[in-house]
PDB file of C-alpha atoms in Angstrom:
ATOM      1  CA  MET P  93      29.717 -76.889  -5.959  1.00 53.00           C
ATOM      2  CA  PRO P  94      30.333 -75.752  -2.383  1.00 59.00           C
ATOM      3  CA  LEU P  95      28.949 -72.406  -1.270  1.00 57.00           C
ATOM      4  CA  ASN P  96      31.122 -69.927   0.548  1.00 58.00           C
ATOM      5  CA  LYS P  97      30.117 -67.239   2.976  1.00 53.00           C
ATOM      6  CA  SER P  98      31.418 -64.695   0.461  1.00 55.00           C
ATOM      7  CA  ASP P  99      28.798 -65.853  -2.038  1.00 53.00           C
ATOM      8  CA  PHE P 100      26.133 -64.305   0.190  1.00 51.00           C
ATOM      9  CA  ILE P 101      27.839 -61.031   1.045  1.00 57.00           C
ATOM     10  CA  ILE P 102      26.046 -58.042  -0.390  1.00 56.00           C
ATOM     11  CA  PRO P 103      28.347 -55.126  -1.080  1.00 57.00           C
ATOM     12  CA  LYS P 104      27.956 -52.295   1.425  1.00 52.00           C
ATOM     13  CA  THR P 105      27.639 -49.729  -1.374  1.00 58.00           C
ATOM     14  CA  PHE P 106      24.639 -51.623  -2.780  1.00 50.00           C
ATOM     15  CA  ILE P 107      22.858 -51.485   0.584  1.00 44.00           C
ATOM     16  CA  ILE P 108      23.649 -47.790   1.086  1.00 49.00           C
ATOM     17  CA  THR P 109      22.445 -47.000  -2.444  1.00 53.00           C
ATOM     18  CA  LYS P 110      19.161 -48.844  -1.861  1.00 48.00           C
ATOM     19  CA  MET P 111      18.640 -47.174   1.519  1.00 43.00           C
ATOM     20  CA  ASN P 112      19.311 -43.745   0.026  1.00 52.00           C
ATOM     21  CA  SER P 113      16.905 -44.398  -2.846  1.00 58.00           C
ATOM     22  CA  PHE P 114      14.116 -45.109  -0.341  1.00 56.00           C
ATOM     23  CA  LYS P 115      15.025 -41.952   1.598  1.00 71.00           C
ATOM     24  CA  ASN P 116      15.099 -39.977  -1.661  1.00 86.00           C
ATOM     25  CA  ARG P 117      11.735 -41.400  -2.718  1.00 88.00           C
ATOM     26  CA  LYS P 118      10.162 -40.428   0.609  1.00 92.00           C
ATOM     27  CA  PHE P 119      11.671 -36.956   0.375  1.00 93.00           C
ATOM     28  CA  LYS P 120      10.479 -36.539  -3.225  1.00 94.00           C
ATOM     29  CA  LEU P 121       6.923 -37.570  -2.360  1.00 95.00           C
ATOM     30  CA  LEU P 122       6.792 -35.154   0.567  1.00 96.00           C
ATOM     31  CA  THR P 123       8.324 -32.424  -1.624  1.00 96.00           C
ATOM     32  CA  TYR P 124       5.722 -33.003  -4.383  1.00 96.00           C
ATOM     33  CA  SER P 125       2.981 -32.764  -1.768  1.00 97.00           C
ATOM     34  CA  PHE P 126       4.491 -29.571  -0.372  1.00 97.00           C
ATOM     35  CA  TYR P 127       4.528 -27.956  -3.828  1.00 98.00           C
ATOM     36  CA  ILE P 128       0.896 -28.922  -4.391  1.00 98.00           C
ATOM     37  CA  ILE P 129      -0.017 -27.315  -1.058  1.00 98.00           C
ATOM     38  CA  LEU P 130       2.007 -24.226  -1.953  1.00 98.00           C
ATOM     39  CA  ILE P 131       0.358 -23.849  -5.370  1.00 98.00           C
ATOM     40  CA  ASP P 132      -3.067 -24.396  -3.802  1.00 98.00           C
ATOM     41  CA  GLN P 133      -2.573 -21.842  -1.025  1.00 98.00           C
ATOM     42  CA  ILE P 134      -0.951 -19.231  -3.286  1.00 98.00           C
ATOM     43  CA  SER P 135      -3.732 -19.576  -5.871  1.00 98.00           C
ATOM     44  CA  LYS P 136      -6.438 -19.173  -3.215  1.00 97.00           C
ATOM     45  CA  PHE P 137      -4.699 -16.168  -1.660  1.00 96.00           C
ATOM     46  CA  SER P 138      -4.146 -14.554  -5.085  1.00 96.00           C
ATOM     47  CA  ILE P 139      -7.785 -14.924  -6.080  1.00 96.00           C
ATOM     48  CA  LEU P 140      -8.918 -13.610  -2.693  1.00 95.00           C
ATOM     49  CA  VAL P 141      -6.678 -10.530  -2.964  1.00 95.00           C
ATOM     50  CA  THR P 142      -7.382  -9.731  -6.624  1.00 94.00           C
ATOM     51  CA  LEU P 143     -11.024 -10.736  -6.934  1.00 93.00           C
ATOM     52  CA  GLY P 144     -12.548 -10.989  -3.478  1.00 90.00           C
ATOM     53  CA  PHE P 145     -15.912 -12.506  -2.730  1.00 86.00           C
ATOM     54  CA  ASP P 146     -19.193 -11.861  -4.552  1.00 81.00           C
ATOM     55  CA  ARG P 147     -17.482 -11.149  -7.879  1.00 88.00           C
ATOM     56  CA  SER P 148     -16.725 -13.286 -10.879  1.00 93.00           C
ATOM     57  CA  LYS P 149     -14.050 -12.887 -13.555  1.00 94.00           C
ATOM     58  CA  SER P 150     -14.267 -14.567 -16.937  1.00 95.00           C
ATOM     59  CA  ILE P 151     -10.960 -16.274 -17.714  1.00 94.00           C
ATOM     60  CA  ILE P 152     -11.946 -18.229 -20.833  1.00 95.00           C
ATOM     61  CA  PRO P 153     -15.242 -16.806 -22.126  1.00 94.00           C
ATOM     62  CA  ASN P 154     -18.151 -19.241 -21.946  1.00 92.00           C
ATOM     63  CA  LEU P 155     -15.887 -21.906 -20.381  1.00 94.00           C
ATOM     64  CA  LEU P 156     -14.050 -20.868 -17.207  1.00 95.00           C
ATOM     65  CA  ASN P 157     -14.672 -18.194 -14.593  1.00 95.00           C
ATOM     66  CA  PHE P 158     -12.910 -17.397 -11.350  1.00 96.00           C
ATOM     67  CA  THR P 159     -15.639 -17.074  -8.722  1.00 95.00           C
ATOM     68  CA  LEU P 160     -14.464 -17.183  -5.111  1.00 95.00           C
ATOM     69  CA  VAL P 161     -16.802 -18.974  -2.712  1.00 93.00           C
ATOM     70  CA  LYS P 162     -16.623 -20.305   0.839  1.00 92.00           C
ATOM     71  CA  ASN P 163     -17.288 -24.053   0.904  1.00 90.00           C
ATOM     72  CA  LYS P 164     -18.203 -25.275   4.385  1.00 87.00           C
ATOM     73  CA  GLY P 165     -18.706 -28.839   3.161  1.00 80.00           C
ATOM     74  CA  ALA P 166     -16.696 -31.503   1.382  1.00 77.00           C
ATOM     75  CA  ALA P 167     -16.816 -32.459  -2.305  1.00 70.00           C
ATOM     76  CA  PHE P 168     -20.087 -31.428  -3.946  1.00 62.00           C
ATOM     77  CA  SER P 169     -20.986 -29.678  -0.632  1.00 64.00           C
ATOM     78  CA  ILE P 170     -21.454 -33.020   1.145  1.00 71.00           C
ATOM     79  CA  LEU P 171     -21.557 -32.560   4.941  1.00 72.00           C
ATOM     80  CA  SER P 172     -22.224 -28.833   4.638  1.00 76.00           C
ATOM     81  CA  ASN P 173     -21.550 -26.923   7.849  1.00 72.00           C
ATOM     82  CA  SER P 174     -19.612 -29.861   9.352  1.00 77.00           C
ATOM     83  CA  THR P 175     -16.293 -28.024   9.473  1.00 82.00           C
ATOM     84  CA  THR P 176     -15.115 -29.575  12.750  1.00 87.00           C
ATOM     85  CA  ILE P 177     -15.690 -33.138  11.544  1.00 91.00           C
ATOM     86  CA  LEU P 178     -14.122 -32.402   8.161  1.00 91.00           C
ATOM     87  CA  THR P 179     -11.112 -30.717   9.811  1.00 91.00           C
ATOM     88  CA  ILE P 180     -10.532 -33.761  12.043  1.00 93.00           C
ATOM     89  CA  ILE P 181     -10.892 -36.114   9.060  1.00 93.00           C
ATOM     90  CA  SER P 182      -8.445 -33.971   7.081  1.00 93.00           C
ATOM     91  CA  ILE P 183      -5.846 -33.965   9.876  1.00 93.00           C
ATOM     92  CA  LEU P 184      -6.154 -37.718  10.499  1.00 96.00           C
ATOM     93  CA  SER P 185      -6.034 -38.497   6.762  1.00 96.00           C
ATOM     94  CA  SER P 186      -2.954 -36.326   6.329  1.00 96.00           C
ATOM     95  CA  LEU P 187      -1.188 -37.995   9.261  1.00 96.00           C
ATOM     96  CA  LEU P 188      -2.054 -41.413   7.815  1.00 96.00           C
ATOM     97  CA  LEU P 189      -0.706 -40.439   4.381  1.00 96.00           C
ATOM     98  CA  ILE P 190       2.513 -39.063   5.881  1.00 96.00           C
ATOM     99  CA  THR P 191       2.913 -42.311   7.850  1.00 95.00           C
ATOM    100  CA  ILE P 192       2.404 -44.333   4.668  1.00 94.00           C
ATOM    101  CA  ILE P 193       5.057 -42.289   2.865  1.00 95.00           C
ATOM    102  CA  LEU P 194       7.572 -42.548   5.715  1.00 94.00           C
ATOM    103  CA  LYS P 195       6.988 -46.101   6.947  1.00 93.00           C
ATOM    104  CA  PHE P 196       5.570 -47.932   3.917  1.00 90.00           C
ATOM    105  CA  PRO P 197       6.679 -46.019   0.813  1.00 84.00           C
ATOM    106  CA  PRO P 198       4.641 -47.019  -2.222  1.00 86.00           C
ATOM    107  CA  ARG P 199       6.563 -49.321  -4.564  1.00 82.00           C
ATOM    108  CA  SER P 200       4.859 -48.467  -7.837  1.00 92.00           C
ATOM    109  CA  TYR P 201       5.244 -45.162  -9.650  1.00 93.00           C
ATOM    110  CA  TRP P 202       1.513 -44.460 -10.050  1.00 95.00           C
ATOM    111  CA  ASN P 203       0.697 -45.333  -6.463  1.00 95.00           C
ATOM    112  CA  ALA P 204       3.498 -43.083  -5.193  1.00 95.00           C
ATOM    113  CA  ILE P 205       2.350 -40.156  -7.325  1.00 96.00           C
ATOM    114  CA  GLY P 206      -1.248 -40.755  -6.223  1.00 97.00           C
ATOM    115  CA  VAL P 207      -0.276 -40.668  -2.537  1.00 97.00           C
ATOM    116  CA  ALA P 208       1.696 -37.435  -3.064  1.00 97.00           C
ATOM    117  CA  TYR P 209      -1.220 -35.734  -4.855  1.00 98.00           C
ATOM    118  CA  LEU P 210      -3.717 -36.996  -2.279  1.00 97.00           C
ATOM    119  CA  LEU P 211      -1.603 -35.674   0.599  1.00 98.00           C
ATOM    120  CA  GLY P 212      -1.154 -32.302  -1.131  1.00 98.00           C
ATOM    121  CA  GLY P 213      -4.870 -31.934  -1.820  1.00 97.00           C
ATOM    122  CA  THR P 214      -5.952 -33.142   1.606  1.00 96.00           C
ATOM    123  CA  LEU P 215      -3.579 -30.789   3.412  1.00 97.00           C
ATOM    124  CA  GLY P 216      -4.389 -27.889   1.069  1.00 97.00           C
ATOM    125  CA  ASN P 217      -8.084 -28.016   1.913  1.00 95.00           C
ATOM    126  CA  GLY P 218      -7.335 -29.009   5.523  1.00 95.00           C
ATOM    127  CA  ILE P 219      -5.309 -25.840   6.048  1.00 96.00           C
ATOM    128  CA  ASP P 220      -8.293 -23.777   4.888  1.00 96.00           C
ATOM    129  CA  ARG P 221     -10.686 -25.608   7.195  1.00 93.00           C
ATOM    130  CA  PHE P 222      -8.354 -25.380  10.186  1.00 94.00           C
ATOM    131  CA  PHE P 223      -7.562 -21.663   9.847  1.00 95.00           C
ATOM    132  CA  ASN P 224     -10.711 -20.296   8.159  1.00 94.00           C
ATOM    133  CA  GLY P 225     -13.504 -22.740   8.995  1.00 92.00           C
ATOM    134  CA  TYR P 226     -14.201 -23.191   5.270  1.00 93.00           C
ATOM    135  CA  VAL P 227     -12.432 -24.047   2.004  1.00 94.00           C
ATOM    136  CA  LEU P 228     -11.884 -21.424  -0.682  1.00 95.00           C
ATOM    137  CA  ASP P 229     -13.060 -22.619  -4.105  1.00 95.00           C
ATOM    138  CA  PHE P 230     -12.742 -20.544  -7.260  1.00 96.00           C
ATOM    139  CA  PHE P 231     -12.689 -22.564 -10.526  1.00 96.00           C
ATOM    140  CA  GLU P 232     -16.131 -22.354 -12.124  1.00 96.00           C
ATOM    141  CA  ILE P 233     -16.879 -24.339 -15.274  1.00 95.00           C
ATOM    142  CA  VAL P 234     -19.471 -22.157 -17.018  1.00 92.00           C
ATOM    143  CA  PRO P 235     -21.263 -24.336 -19.602  1.00 88.00           C
ATOM    144  CA  ILE P 236     -22.215 -27.030 -17.091  1.00 90.00           C
ATOM    145  CA  ASN P 237     -23.705 -26.819 -13.644  1.00 86.00           C
ATOM    146  CA  PHE P 238     -20.627 -28.212 -11.885  1.00 88.00           C
ATOM    147  CA  PRO P 239     -19.583 -27.308  -8.333  1.00 90.00           C
ATOM    148  CA  ILE P 240     -16.890 -24.648  -7.980  1.00 93.00           C
ATOM    149  CA  PHE P 241     -13.526 -26.202  -7.029  1.00 95.00           C
ATOM    150  CA  ASN P 242      -9.851 -25.414  -6.333  1.00 97.00           C
ATOM    151  CA  VAL P 243      -6.305 -26.707  -6.939  1.00 98.00           C
ATOM    152  CA  ALA P 244      -6.486 -29.072  -3.935  1.00 97.00           C
ATOM    153  CA  ASP P 245      -9.672 -30.620  -5.352  1.00 96.00           C
ATOM    154  CA  VAL P 246      -7.975 -31.106  -8.724  1.00 97.00           C
ATOM    155  CA  SER P 247      -5.041 -32.712  -6.921  1.00 98.00           C
ATOM    156  CA  ILE P 248      -7.329 -35.173  -5.120  1.00 97.00           C
ATOM    157  CA  ASN P 249      -8.948 -36.105  -8.441  1.00 96.00           C
ATOM    158  CA  ILE P 250      -5.531 -36.600 -10.055  1.00 98.00           C
ATOM    159  CA  ALA P 251      -4.698 -38.924  -7.139  1.00 98.00           C
ATOM    160  CA  ILE P 252      -7.801 -41.003  -7.871  1.00 97.00           C
ATOM    161  CA  PHE P 253      -6.776 -41.332 -11.535  1.00 97.00           C
ATOM    162  CA  CYS P 254      -3.253 -42.340 -10.482  1.00 97.00           C
ATOM    163  CA  PHE P 255      -4.675 -45.031  -8.186  1.00 96.00           C
ATOM    164  CA  LEU P 256      -6.898 -46.296 -11.005  1.00 96.00           C
ATOM    165  CA  ILE P 257      -3.957 -46.440 -13.411  1.00 96.00           C
ATOM    166  CA  ASP P 258      -1.946 -48.275 -10.739  1.00 95.00           C
ATOM    167  CA  MET P 259      -4.751 -50.802 -10.190  1.00 94.00           C
ATOM    168  CA  ILE P 260      -5.139 -51.422 -13.912  1.00 93.00           C
ATOM    169  CA  SER P 261      -1.395 -51.740 -14.555  1.00 89.00           C
ATOM    170  CA  THR P 262      -0.875 -53.944 -11.470  1.00 82.00           C
ATOM    171  CA  ASN P 263      -3.801 -56.147 -12.512  1.00 75.00           C
ATOM    172  CA  HIS P 264      -2.455 -56.324 -16.060  1.00 65.00           C
ATOM    173  CA  GLN P 265       1.049 -57.169 -14.792  1.00 67.00           C
ATOM    174  CA  SER P 266      -0.229 -59.929 -12.478  1.00 64.00           C
ATOM    175  CA  LYS P 267      -2.261 -61.474 -15.330  1.00 67.00           C
ATOM    176  CA  LYS P 268       0.829 -61.319 -17.521  1.00 67.00           C
ATOM    177  CA  ASN P 269       2.911 -63.073 -14.842  1.00 70.00           C
ATOM    178  CA  ASN P 270       0.299 -65.811 -14.340  1.00 68.00           C
ATOM    179  CA  HIS P 271       0.346 -66.814 -18.009  1.00 59.00           C
TER     180      HIS P 271
END
């Protein structure tokens, strides 16, 4: 059976649709990240205005308090008083994540969501460090001695779970394909 040149022509609409879907995916990921940043910054500002520092408000008795603190370190107060280093790391990490989204958009759902959450959380805390010299944390889990955290921190942890789910599902899929 002879092959014709027309057998290899891909319809123009197919190519445009695929190109637009990648553009849409990039836009969606950046939009998700933007909303995470917005929620993070609005929540911090709201707590600052309504509660202020050196006060605590019980939200769910014996479970959750809002207690606004200045965190000059990273997670679990690692690198305390290293704001300049942490600000630089935050900016570079954010630029790397934006580059990944724009140049190498994640192919899997969980990886894409993880990158969006990680960018939102990184920029949320990075904005605080850049403009204030510290990160505002306010969620306090009362029954356990756990560090006080914020929406950006939650977002970063969600990103880690998304990456774990992606690794497990990718590993499971590759095992399935090898059998």
